[in-house]
Short mmCIF file of C-alpha atoms in Angstrom, two decimals:
data_model
loop_
_atom_site.label_atom_id
_atom_site.label_comp_id
_atom_site.label_asym_id
_atom_site.label_seq_id
_atom_site.Cartn_x
_atom_site.Cartn_y
_atom_site.Cartn_z
CA MET A 17 11.92 -22.92 2.06
CA PRO A 18 10.53 -23.00 5.54
CA GLY A 19 6.83 -23.25 5.99
CA PRO A 20 4.46 -20.41 7.07
CA THR A 21 4.95 -21.35 10.73
CA ALA A 22 8.56 -21.85 10.75
CA GLN A 23 10.67 -19.71 13.16
CA ARG A 24 12.67 -17.07 11.04
CA ARG A 25 16.32 -16.80 11.83
CA SER A 26 18.59 -13.90 10.82
CA VAL A 27 22.31 -13.95 10.12
CA ALA A 28 24.95 -11.25 9.43
CA LEU A 29 27.98 -12.06 7.09
CA VAL A 30 31.23 -10.21 8.25
CA THR A 31 33.76 -10.39 5.52
CA LEU A 32 37.56 -9.81 5.76
CA GLY A 33 40.30 -10.27 3.29
CA CYS A 34 40.14 -9.98 -0.59
CA ALA A 35 37.50 -9.58 -3.27
CA ARG A 36 37.54 -13.48 -3.54
CA ASN A 37 36.12 -13.73 -0.04
CA ASP A 38 33.74 -10.97 -0.96
CA VAL A 39 32.29 -13.41 -3.52
CA ASP A 40 32.28 -16.40 -1.26
CA SER A 41 30.30 -14.39 1.41
CA GLU A 42 27.63 -13.35 -1.22
CA GLU A 43 27.36 -17.11 -2.21
CA LEU A 44 26.93 -17.98 1.16
CA ALA A 45 24.24 -15.14 1.54
CA GLY A 46 22.33 -16.76 -1.41
CA ARG A 47 22.27 -20.12 0.03
CA LEU A 48 21.21 -18.98 3.48
CA ALA A 49 18.57 -16.72 2.09
CA ASP A 50 17.39 -19.49 -0.07
CA ALA A 51 16.91 -21.73 3.03
CA GLY A 52 14.93 -19.08 4.88
CA TRP A 53 17.47 -16.98 6.58
CA ASP A 54 16.99 -13.14 6.88
CA LEU A 55 20.13 -11.46 6.05
CA VAL A 56 21.00 -8.26 8.02
CA ASP A 57 23.83 -5.86 7.96
CA ASP A 58 25.00 -5.68 11.53
CA ALA A 59 26.20 -8.81 13.76
CA ASP A 60 24.47 -7.08 16.79
CA GLY A 61 21.17 -7.51 15.01
CA ALA A 62 21.42 -11.14 14.08
CA ASP A 63 20.79 -14.31 15.75
CA VAL A 64 24.14 -15.66 14.20
CA ALA A 65 27.24 -13.86 13.12
CA VAL A 66 29.35 -15.54 10.30
CA VAL A 67 32.64 -14.16 10.14
CA ASN A 68 34.43 -15.02 6.75
CA THR A 69 38.09 -15.00 7.72
CA CYS A 70 41.31 -14.16 6.10
CA GLY A 71 44.49 -16.40 6.59
CA PHE A 72 46.96 -14.83 4.19
CA VAL A 73 49.43 -13.04 6.62
CA GLU A 74 49.90 -12.53 10.19
CA GLN A 75 48.20 -9.12 10.44
CA ALA A 76 45.00 -10.68 8.46
CA LYS A 77 45.05 -13.47 10.78
CA LYS A 78 45.09 -11.20 13.80
CA ASP A 79 42.45 -9.02 12.34
CA SER A 80 40.05 -12.13 11.79
CA ILE A 81 40.43 -13.31 15.30
CA ASP A 82 39.77 -9.96 16.62
CA THR A 83 36.58 -9.66 14.64
CA VAL A 84 35.44 -13.17 15.94
CA LEU A 85 36.19 -12.01 19.48
CA ALA A 86 34.31 -8.76 18.93
CA ALA A 87 31.32 -10.55 17.60
CA ALA A 88 31.49 -12.91 20.46
CA ASP A 89 31.14 -10.03 22.75
CA LEU A 90 27.86 -9.28 21.36
CA LYS A 91 26.50 -12.40 23.09
CA GLU A 92 26.67 -10.73 26.14
CA SER A 93 25.18 -7.45 25.18
CA GLY A 94 23.10 -7.87 22.17
CA ARG A 95 20.83 -10.21 20.20
CA THR A 96 23.57 -12.45 18.85
CA ARG A 97 23.36 -16.06 20.05
CA ALA A 98 26.09 -17.72 18.03
CA VAL A 99 29.32 -16.79 16.23
CA VAL A 100 30.72 -18.89 13.47
CA ALA A 101 34.18 -18.69 11.92
CA VAL A 102 34.46 -19.79 8.16
CA GLY A 103 36.91 -18.79 5.35
CA CYS A 104 40.44 -19.20 4.77
CA LEU A 105 41.59 -19.00 8.29
CA ALA A 106 39.04 -21.67 9.44
CA GLU A 107 39.90 -23.88 6.57
CA ARG A 108 43.64 -23.62 7.09
CA TYR A 109 43.57 -24.36 10.86
CA GLY A 110 40.27 -26.01 11.52
CA LYS A 111 40.49 -28.07 14.85
CA ASP A 112 43.54 -26.11 16.08
CA LEU A 113 41.79 -22.79 15.63
CA ALA A 114 38.63 -24.12 17.24
CA GLU A 115 40.66 -25.26 20.32
CA SER A 116 42.40 -21.86 20.71
CA LEU A 117 39.37 -19.85 19.98
CA PRO A 118 36.55 -21.20 22.25
CA GLU A 119 34.85 -17.90 21.85
CA ALA A 120 33.47 -19.09 18.49
CA ASP A 121 30.70 -21.61 18.64
CA ALA A 122 31.96 -23.16 15.56
CA VAL A 123 34.81 -23.12 13.16
CA LEU A 124 33.78 -24.51 9.75
CA GLY A 125 35.71 -25.23 6.55
CA PHE A 126 34.77 -25.08 3.02
CA ASP A 127 33.24 -28.53 2.97
CA SER A 128 30.64 -27.14 5.19
CA TYR A 129 29.51 -24.38 3.01
CA ALA A 130 26.87 -26.56 1.09
CA ASP A 131 24.75 -27.10 4.16
CA LEU A 132 25.70 -24.20 6.11
CA SER A 133 22.19 -23.43 6.94
CA GLY A 134 21.94 -26.87 8.79
CA HIS A 135 25.14 -26.30 10.63
CA LEU A 136 23.80 -22.84 11.79
CA GLU A 137 20.56 -24.21 12.86
CA ALA A 138 22.20 -27.05 14.87
CA ILE A 139 24.43 -24.56 16.53
CA LEU A 140 21.43 -22.50 17.57
CA HIS A 141 20.04 -25.56 19.03
CA GLY A 142 23.05 -26.08 21.34
CA GLU A 143 25.06 -28.38 19.09
CA ARG A 144 28.82 -27.70 18.52
CA PRO A 145 29.94 -29.02 15.20
CA GLN A 146 33.32 -30.90 15.26
CA ALA A 147 36.01 -28.69 13.42
CA HIS A 148 37.66 -30.35 10.53
CA VAL A 149 41.27 -31.54 10.54
CA PRO A 150 43.06 -29.55 7.70
CA ARG A 151 44.39 -31.25 4.55
CA ASP A 152 46.16 -30.28 1.64
CA ARG A 153 43.31 -29.48 -0.79
CA ARG A 154 45.48 -29.66 -3.87
CA THR A 155 45.25 -33.55 -3.40
CA LEU A 156 41.42 -33.50 -4.05
CA LEU A 157 41.71 -32.96 -7.83
CA PRO A 158 43.81 -34.58 -10.43
CA LEU A 159 47.46 -33.34 -10.84
CA ALA A 160 47.17 -32.73 -14.71
CA PRO A 161 45.06 -29.54 -15.21
CA ALA A 162 43.28 -31.07 -18.21
CA GLU A 163 41.68 -33.74 -16.08
CA ARG A 164 40.12 -31.40 -13.56
CA GLN A 165 37.05 -30.37 -15.34
CA ALA A 166 35.89 -34.00 -15.71
CA ALA A 167 36.62 -34.64 -12.04
CA ARG A 168 34.67 -31.35 -11.33
CA ALA A 169 31.70 -32.32 -13.47
CA ALA A 170 31.58 -35.96 -11.87
CA ALA A 171 31.34 -34.63 -8.38
CA PRO A 172 29.42 -31.22 -8.54
CA VAL A 173 28.42 -29.22 -5.54
CA VAL A 174 24.54 -29.40 -5.16
CA LEU A 175 23.50 -25.96 -4.65
CA PRO A 176 19.76 -24.82 -3.95
CA ASP A 177 17.87 -23.04 -6.46
CA LEU A 178 16.90 -19.34 -6.00
CA PRO A 179 13.50 -18.11 -5.94
CA ALA A 180 12.05 -17.28 -9.26
CA GLY A 181 12.88 -13.93 -10.64
CA LEU A 182 16.17 -13.60 -8.81
CA ALA A 183 18.21 -15.81 -11.32
CA PRO A 184 19.47 -14.73 -14.74
CA ALA A 185 16.84 -15.02 -17.55
CA SER A 186 19.16 -17.69 -19.07
CA GLY A 187 22.22 -19.74 -18.05
CA PRO A 188 23.23 -21.44 -14.79
CA ARG A 189 21.32 -20.03 -11.92
CA VAL A 190 23.50 -17.90 -9.79
CA VAL A 191 23.59 -18.80 -6.10
CA ARG A 192 24.67 -15.40 -4.66
CA ARG A 193 22.90 -12.43 -3.00
CA ARG A 194 24.41 -8.97 -3.04
CA LEU A 195 25.68 -7.81 0.48
CA GLY A 196 26.04 -4.30 -0.78
CA SER A 197 24.59 -1.77 -3.11
CA GLY A 198 27.80 -0.25 -4.77
CA PRO A 199 28.08 -0.09 -8.61
CA TRP A 200 30.94 -2.59 -8.76
CA ALA A 201 31.35 -6.24 -7.96
CA PRO A 202 33.93 -8.98 -8.00
CA VAL A 203 33.28 -12.08 -10.15
CA LYS A 204 35.32 -15.10 -9.41
CA ILE A 205 36.59 -16.72 -12.80
CA ALA A 206 38.65 -19.31 -11.03
CA ALA A 207 39.80 -20.78 -7.87
CA GLY A 208 43.06 -22.17 -6.45
CA CYS A 209 46.43 -22.04 -7.63
CA ASP A 210 49.22 -24.39 -9.04
CA ARG A 211 52.14 -22.39 -8.41
CA ARG A 212 54.64 -23.32 -5.67
CA CYS A 213 55.81 -19.97 -4.36
CA THR A 214 57.93 -20.75 -1.29
CA PHE A 215 56.31 -17.92 0.81
CA CYS A 216 52.69 -18.72 0.03
CA ALA A 217 50.29 -21.28 1.78
CA ILE A 218 47.19 -20.41 -0.33
CA PRO A 219 47.37 -23.34 -2.67
CA ALA A 220 47.35 -25.83 0.21
CA PHE A 221 44.10 -24.58 1.51
CA ARG A 222 42.43 -23.19 -1.51
CA GLY A 223 43.39 -26.26 -3.66
CA SER A 224 44.46 -26.57 -7.29
CA PHE A 225 43.63 -24.36 -10.12
CA VAL A 226 40.12 -24.66 -11.56
CA SER A 227 38.68 -22.41 -14.16
CA ARG A 228 34.92 -21.61 -14.17
CA PRO A 229 33.38 -22.23 -17.72
CA ALA A 230 32.87 -19.14 -19.66
CA ASP A 231 29.00 -19.55 -19.60
CA GLU A 232 28.96 -19.68 -15.90
CA VAL A 233 30.92 -16.33 -15.77
CA LEU A 234 28.73 -14.68 -18.38
CA ALA A 235 25.48 -15.71 -16.48
CA GLU A 236 26.68 -14.29 -13.30
CA THR A 237 27.83 -11.04 -15.03
CA ARG A 238 24.38 -10.91 -16.57
CA TRP A 239 22.78 -11.25 -13.14
CA LEU A 240 25.12 -8.52 -11.59
CA ALA A 241 24.13 -6.21 -14.28
CA GLU A 242 20.56 -6.79 -13.47
CA GLN A 243 21.17 -5.80 -9.95
CA GLY A 244 22.63 -2.34 -11.06
CA VAL A 245 26.47 -3.39 -11.11
CA LYS A 246 28.33 -1.10 -13.78
CA GLU A 247 31.84 -2.61 -13.22
CA VAL A 248 33.09 -6.15 -12.84
CA PHE A 249 36.12 -7.13 -11.37
CA LEU A 250 37.31 -10.55 -12.59
CA VAL A 251 39.43 -12.14 -9.62
CA SER A 252 41.11 -15.35 -8.92
CA GLU A 253 44.28 -16.61 -7.20
CA ASN A 254 46.05 -16.44 -10.55
CA THR A 255 44.13 -14.90 -13.47
CA THR A 256 46.58 -15.43 -16.10
CA SER A 257 46.11 -19.24 -15.86
CA TYR A 258 42.54 -19.03 -16.65
CA GLY A 259 41.74 -21.79 -19.19
CA LYS A 260 44.56 -24.05 -18.98
CA ASP A 261 42.47 -26.61 -17.42
CA LEU A 262 39.71 -25.99 -20.28
CA GLY A 263 42.37 -26.77 -22.85
CA ASP A 264 42.71 -23.12 -23.95
CA LEU A 265 45.41 -20.92 -22.80
CA ARG A 266 43.68 -17.93 -24.65
CA ALA A 267 40.56 -18.28 -22.85
CA LEU A 268 40.79 -15.12 -20.94
CA GLU A 269 41.48 -13.20 -24.09
CA ALA A 270 38.23 -14.65 -25.52
CA LEU A 271 36.24 -14.25 -22.34
CA LEU A 272 37.07 -10.29 -22.04
CA PRO A 273 34.97 -9.00 -24.75
CA GLN A 274 32.16 -11.31 -23.95
CA VAL A 275 31.94 -9.95 -20.30
CA ALA A 276 32.39 -6.35 -21.69
CA ALA A 277 29.42 -6.87 -24.19
CA VAL A 278 27.04 -7.52 -21.27
CA ASP A 279 24.13 -5.23 -21.43
CA GLY A 280 24.53 -2.76 -18.52
CA ILE A 281 28.23 -3.31 -17.84
CA GLU A 282 30.39 -0.23 -18.33
CA ARG A 283 33.76 -1.38 -17.34
CA VAL A 284 35.58 -4.71 -16.78
CA ARG A 285 38.78 -5.05 -14.69
CA VAL A 286 41.07 -7.82 -14.25
CA SER A 287 42.97 -8.73 -11.01
CA TYR A 288 46.03 -10.58 -10.07
CA LEU A 289 48.37 -11.08 -13.36
CA GLN A 290 51.58 -13.13 -13.22
CA PRO A 291 54.19 -11.17 -14.93
CA ALA A 292 55.74 -14.44 -16.33
CA GLU A 293 52.38 -15.50 -17.76
CA VAL A 294 51.35 -12.23 -19.57
CA ARG A 295 51.35 -12.97 -23.26
CA PRO A 296 51.21 -10.41 -26.02
CA GLY A 297 47.82 -11.55 -26.88
CA LEU A 298 46.61 -10.92 -23.42
CA LEU A 299 48.27 -7.46 -23.45
CA ASP A 300 46.40 -6.70 -26.37
CA ALA A 301 43.06 -7.75 -25.08
CA LEU A 302 43.59 -5.75 -21.78
CA THR A 303 44.45 -2.67 -23.71
CA ALA A 304 42.26 -2.79 -26.94
CA THR A 305 39.06 -4.27 -25.82
CA ASP A 306 36.10 -1.76 -25.66
CA GLY A 307 34.99 -1.67 -22.08
CA VAL A 308 38.19 -3.42 -20.53
CA VAL A 309 40.17 -1.06 -18.65
CA PRO A 310 43.94 -1.01 -19.08
CA TYR A 311 44.68 -1.92 -15.60
CA PHE A 312 47.54 -4.32 -14.62
CA ASP A 313 47.62 -5.95 -11.39
CA LEU A 314 51.03 -7.39 -11.71
CA SER A 315 52.45 -9.69 -8.84
CA PHE A 316 56.13 -8.71 -8.99
CA GLN A 317 57.04 -9.62 -5.38
CA HIS A 318 60.58 -8.40 -5.78
CA SER A 319 62.87 -7.59 -8.71
CA ALA A 320 66.24 -8.98 -7.51
CA PRO A 321 66.70 -12.22 -9.51
CA ALA A 322 68.45 -14.17 -6.72
CA VAL A 323 65.49 -13.46 -4.35
CA LEU A 324 62.95 -14.23 -6.88
CA ARG A 325 64.53 -17.74 -7.53
CA ARG A 326 64.38 -18.45 -3.79
CA MET A 327 60.76 -17.50 -3.98
CA ARG A 328 60.33 -19.93 -6.94
CA ARG A 329 59.35 -17.04 -9.10
CA PHE A 330 60.45 -15.87 -12.50
CA GLY A 331 61.68 -12.57 -13.84
CA GLY A 332 63.81 -9.73 -12.60
CA THR A 333 64.27 -6.00 -12.93
CA GLU A 334 65.05 -5.95 -16.71
CA PRO A 335 62.23 -8.33 -17.74
CA PHE A 336 59.80 -6.56 -15.51
CA LEU A 337 60.89 -3.09 -17.08
CA ALA A 338 60.42 -4.63 -20.31
CA LEU A 339 56.84 -5.88 -19.73
CA LEU A 340 55.98 -2.41 -18.38
CA GLU A 341 57.31 -0.87 -21.51
CA GLN A 342 55.10 -3.19 -23.55
CA VAL A 343 52.17 -2.13 -21.50
CA ARG A 344 52.74 1.47 -22.06
CA GLU A 345 53.40 1.16 -25.65
CA ARG A 346 49.87 0.04 -25.99
CA SER A 347 48.35 2.23 -23.44
CA PRO A 348 50.30 5.16 -22.12
CA LEU A 349 48.08 5.93 -19.24
CA ALA A 350 47.45 2.43 -18.08
CA GLY A 351 47.30 1.79 -14.32
CA VAL A 352 49.72 -0.54 -13.00
CA ARG A 353 49.95 -1.81 -9.18
CA SER A 354 51.90 -4.58 -7.57
CA ASN A 355 52.96 -5.89 -4.05
CA VAL A 356 56.59 -6.53 -2.95
CA ILE A 357 57.84 -8.55 -0.01
CA VAL A 358 61.01 -7.32 1.90
CA GLY A 359 63.29 -9.12 4.12
CA PHE A 360 62.93 -12.55 2.42
CA PRO A 361 65.48 -15.15 3.67
CA GLY A 362 68.75 -14.50 1.94
CA GLU A 363 67.95 -11.06 0.76
CA THR A 364 71.21 -8.81 0.71
CA GLU A 365 71.35 -5.15 1.03
CA ALA A 366 72.46 -5.21 -2.64
CA ASP A 367 69.02 -6.84 -3.30
CA VAL A 368 67.11 -4.28 -1.63
CA ASP A 369 69.04 -1.45 -3.43
CA GLU A 370 67.95 -3.27 -6.81
CA LEU A 371 64.48 -3.48 -5.67
CA CYS A 372 64.34 0.20 -4.85
CA SER A 373 65.99 0.97 -8.24
CA PHE A 374 63.46 -0.99 -9.96
CA LEU A 375 60.60 0.80 -8.27
CA GLU A 376 62.15 4.24 -9.16
CA ARG A 377 62.19 3.21 -12.68
CA ALA A 378 58.88 1.29 -12.95
CA ARG A 379 56.46 4.25 -12.16
CA LEU A 380 53.83 2.06 -10.41
CA ASP A 381 50.52 3.90 -9.38
CA VAL A 382 50.22 1.81 -6.14
CA VAL A 383 52.68 -0.58 -4.43
CA GLY A 384 51.98 -2.68 -1.46
CA VAL A 385 54.88 -3.48 0.69
CA PHE A 386 54.91 -6.58 3.06
CA ALA A 387 57.67 -7.34 5.58
CA TYR A 388 58.61 -11.04 5.24
CA SER A 389 57.30 -13.59 8.09
CA ASP A 390 57.20 -17.28 8.18
CA GLU A 391 53.91 -18.89 7.00
CA ASP A 392 53.07 -22.13 8.44
CA GLY A 393 53.58 -25.05 6.05
CA THR A 394 55.53 -22.97 3.51
CA GLU A 395 58.82 -23.80 2.08
CA ALA A 396 60.37 -20.56 2.94
CA ALA A 397 59.81 -21.18 6.70
CA GLY A 398 62.58 -23.72 6.57
CA LEU A 399 65.10 -21.70 4.35
CA ASP A 400 68.41 -20.71 5.71
CA GLY A 401 69.44 -17.08 5.76
CA LYS A 402 66.72 -15.78 7.95
CA LEU A 403 66.96 -11.95 8.60
CA PRO A 404 66.80 -10.59 12.15
CA ASP A 405 63.21 -9.01 12.79
CA ASP A 406 64.77 -5.46 13.13
CA VAL A 407 66.63 -5.89 9.91
CA VAL A 408 63.21 -6.85 8.12
CA ALA A 409 61.37 -3.95 9.79
CA ASP A 410 63.98 -1.58 8.82
CA ARG A 411 64.09 -2.64 5.22
CA ALA A 412 60.45 -2.64 5.07
CA ASP A 413 60.15 0.82 6.45
CA ARG A 414 62.95 2.17 3.93
CA VAL A 415 60.98 0.45 0.94
CA SER A 416 57.63 1.84 2.25
CA ARG A 417 58.85 5.37 2.56
CA LEU A 418 60.33 5.39 -0.88
CA VAL A 419 57.01 3.75 -2.21
CA GLU A 420 54.87 6.63 -0.60
CA GLU A 421 57.17 9.31 -2.28
CA LEU A 422 56.96 7.28 -5.68
CA VAL A 423 53.21 6.92 -5.48
CA SER A 424 52.76 10.65 -4.87
CA GLN A 425 55.12 11.44 -7.89
CA ARG A 426 53.16 8.95 -10.20
CA ALA A 427 49.80 10.61 -9.27
CA GLU A 428 51.15 14.14 -9.90
CA GLU A 429 52.18 12.99 -13.54
CA ARG A 430 48.32 12.51 -13.92
CA LEU A 431 47.63 16.31 -13.43
CA GLY A 432 45.70 17.43 -16.33
CA GLU A 433 44.78 13.93 -17.43
CA VAL A 434 41.26 13.18 -18.57
CA VAL A 435 39.78 10.34 -16.69
CA ASP A 436 36.38 8.41 -16.63
CA VAL A 437 35.14 8.21 -13.00
CA LEU A 438 32.91 5.70 -11.83
CA VAL A 439 30.87 7.31 -8.98
CA GLU A 440 30.64 5.15 -5.97
CA SER A 441 29.29 7.61 -3.23
CA VAL A 442 27.32 10.88 -3.15
CA LEU A 443 27.01 12.45 0.22
CA ASP A 444 25.06 15.76 0.58
CA GLU A 445 26.71 18.02 3.07
CA GLU A 446 24.48 20.82 3.70
CA GLY A 447 23.61 21.23 0.00
CA ASP A 448 27.36 20.67 -0.86
CA PRO A 449 27.56 17.04 -2.53
CA HIS A 450 30.54 15.11 -1.75
CA VAL A 451 31.27 12.81 -4.79
CA VAL A 452 33.84 10.12 -4.75
CA GLY A 453 34.64 7.43 -7.20
CA ARG A 454 37.31 5.60 -9.00
CA ALA A 455 39.23 6.38 -12.37
CA ALA A 456 40.13 3.53 -14.65
CA HIS A 457 43.58 3.06 -13.10
CA GLN A 458 42.17 2.74 -9.66
CA GLY A 459 41.23 -0.72 -8.53
CA PRO A 460 38.53 -1.24 -5.70
CA ASP A 461 39.47 -0.61 -2.14
CA VAL A 462 43.24 -0.43 -2.44
CA ASP A 463 44.35 1.82 -5.23
CA GLY A 464 43.09 5.15 -4.11
CA GLU A 465 40.09 7.13 -5.18
CA THR A 466 39.08 10.14 -7.06
CA GLU A 467 36.90 13.06 -5.63
CA LEU A 468 34.81 15.17 -8.13
CA GLU A 469 34.60 18.86 -7.49
CA LEU A 470 31.21 19.42 -9.15
CA PRO A 471 30.31 22.79 -10.89
CA ALA A 472 27.24 24.70 -9.11
CA GLY A 473 24.18 22.90 -10.02
CA HIS A 474 25.67 19.86 -11.33
CA ARG A 475 24.34 16.67 -9.89
CA VAL A 476 25.48 12.96 -10.52
CA ALA A 477 24.26 9.65 -9.04
CA VAL A 478 25.97 6.35 -7.87
CA GLY A 479 26.90 4.36 -10.87
CA ASP A 480 27.39 7.34 -13.23
CA LEU A 481 30.77 7.17 -15.38
CA VAL A 482 31.78 10.87 -15.36
CA ARG A 483 34.61 12.21 -17.54
CA ALA A 484 36.66 14.67 -15.71
CA ARG A 485 40.17 16.37 -15.64
CA VAL A 486 42.73 15.84 -12.88
CA THR A 487 43.28 19.06 -10.91
CA GLY A 488 45.00 17.84 -7.85
CA VAL A 489 46.56 14.86 -5.88
CA SER A 490 46.98 13.59 -2.40
CA GLY A 491 48.98 10.44 -2.31
CA ALA A 492 47.27 8.01 -4.71
CA ASP A 493 43.92 9.92 -4.45
CA LEU A 494 43.03 12.39 -7.06
CA LEU A 495 40.88 15.69 -7.43
CA ALA A 496 39.04 16.01 -10.70
CA GLU A 497 36.64 18.40 -12.24
CA PRO A 498 33.97 16.99 -14.62
CA LEU A 499 34.22 18.42 -18.36
CA VAL A 500 31.34 20.30 -19.62
CA GLY A 501 28.87 17.74 -20.67
CA ALA A 502 30.82 15.01 -19.16
CA GLY A 503 29.18 11.63 -18.61
CA THR A 504 29.84 9.62 -21.58
CA PRO A 505 33.00 7.36 -21.45
CA GLY A 506 35.55 7.37 -24.02
CA PRO A 507 38.95 5.67 -24.55
CA SER A 508 41.17 5.45 -21.66
#
């Protein structure tokens, strides 16, 4: 920690992309705060703006670069003295990004995180750290998953301790500072991915799959509960693989009830499930564990078998529908979301017809539709059968319009349903509170929200779990009225 005469520095972390990036930013915030930096909310009020970029698809890359440029403009008009790009885009492109983006004072990869404070101090003193040359991070750990934990333990990342009182009462210290105050928070249970989907570059820059030991996950969950968090969102690049490097393919089923039992945690949600890896035991754990919401974020990507094989993925229309039937047999009101890629090389009109037929039969709550584009370093970029851009755009538009209609229909099926809504915001508009939250089937940020119509004199607070009946819909969003005496959650 800096001495009493040390000059204070301020830093703002701007986060783009997924919930995994949210966790990374809060871990960086913890390290920087422990090193004596003041955390501020807005880049224009900070000495340094750190932009945690996303490098997943073209639009995400563009948004990340635009955000870096916007932060760089503040050097002319505000307090900001330096702008630093970190995160997936920085890791993925390194030196090339630094050369093409001179407005950034530094482009730092994942290996810079352990001493980010030192790098920022150097930048403020006029130095410009050399950007790294990207490498395939899958080569940094053994190929065999069972050997990775030993390698991880042999070369641990050295992290600073947090000030007394900030860490959990027991278990490993959590190097994390919350950057928001909402009632939910992501918890990263693993990092990296071993799958070789031909369209995806993530494994190359995120590395091989490594599970976090259960005691680390539980310690972080307890810490979050002490910060007022009511719902934890378990995230990773491939959650259904959790435990394979720990020697236990049922580790996730064992972890879920432990996380749900943490004092103060009302709901546990799991993200990113590979359909081919969803086992009956996991289905049971996700639908029958008290405190775990029946929410299925299933990565279908397509349903035509021929397209899936070119993607190096398993399944198809009938196996996917059979999986959904198993989910709904256990929990008829379960929430299910997915993403699909349209216009993949070799995709035919018949394949698109099959995808549309699957979506009509699947009754999904939310579907993200992505138009295929080549990603640097992926196998799909070299496949034959590439479709013209206008054909890809037309197919994506067709599927998007269908999805919009189907999502609205699925929401309408929930009219009259009783839901438990986690209140996320309460705005008082001239004495009339505007209350918004999420039901169990609605994941954070991307799956819609539920507005509560409160009876006269009824008051709720952020973090309350309110039982309500659905009375209206707008797309994936719901309108609901609290039940008399609502507030105690029951089975979903």
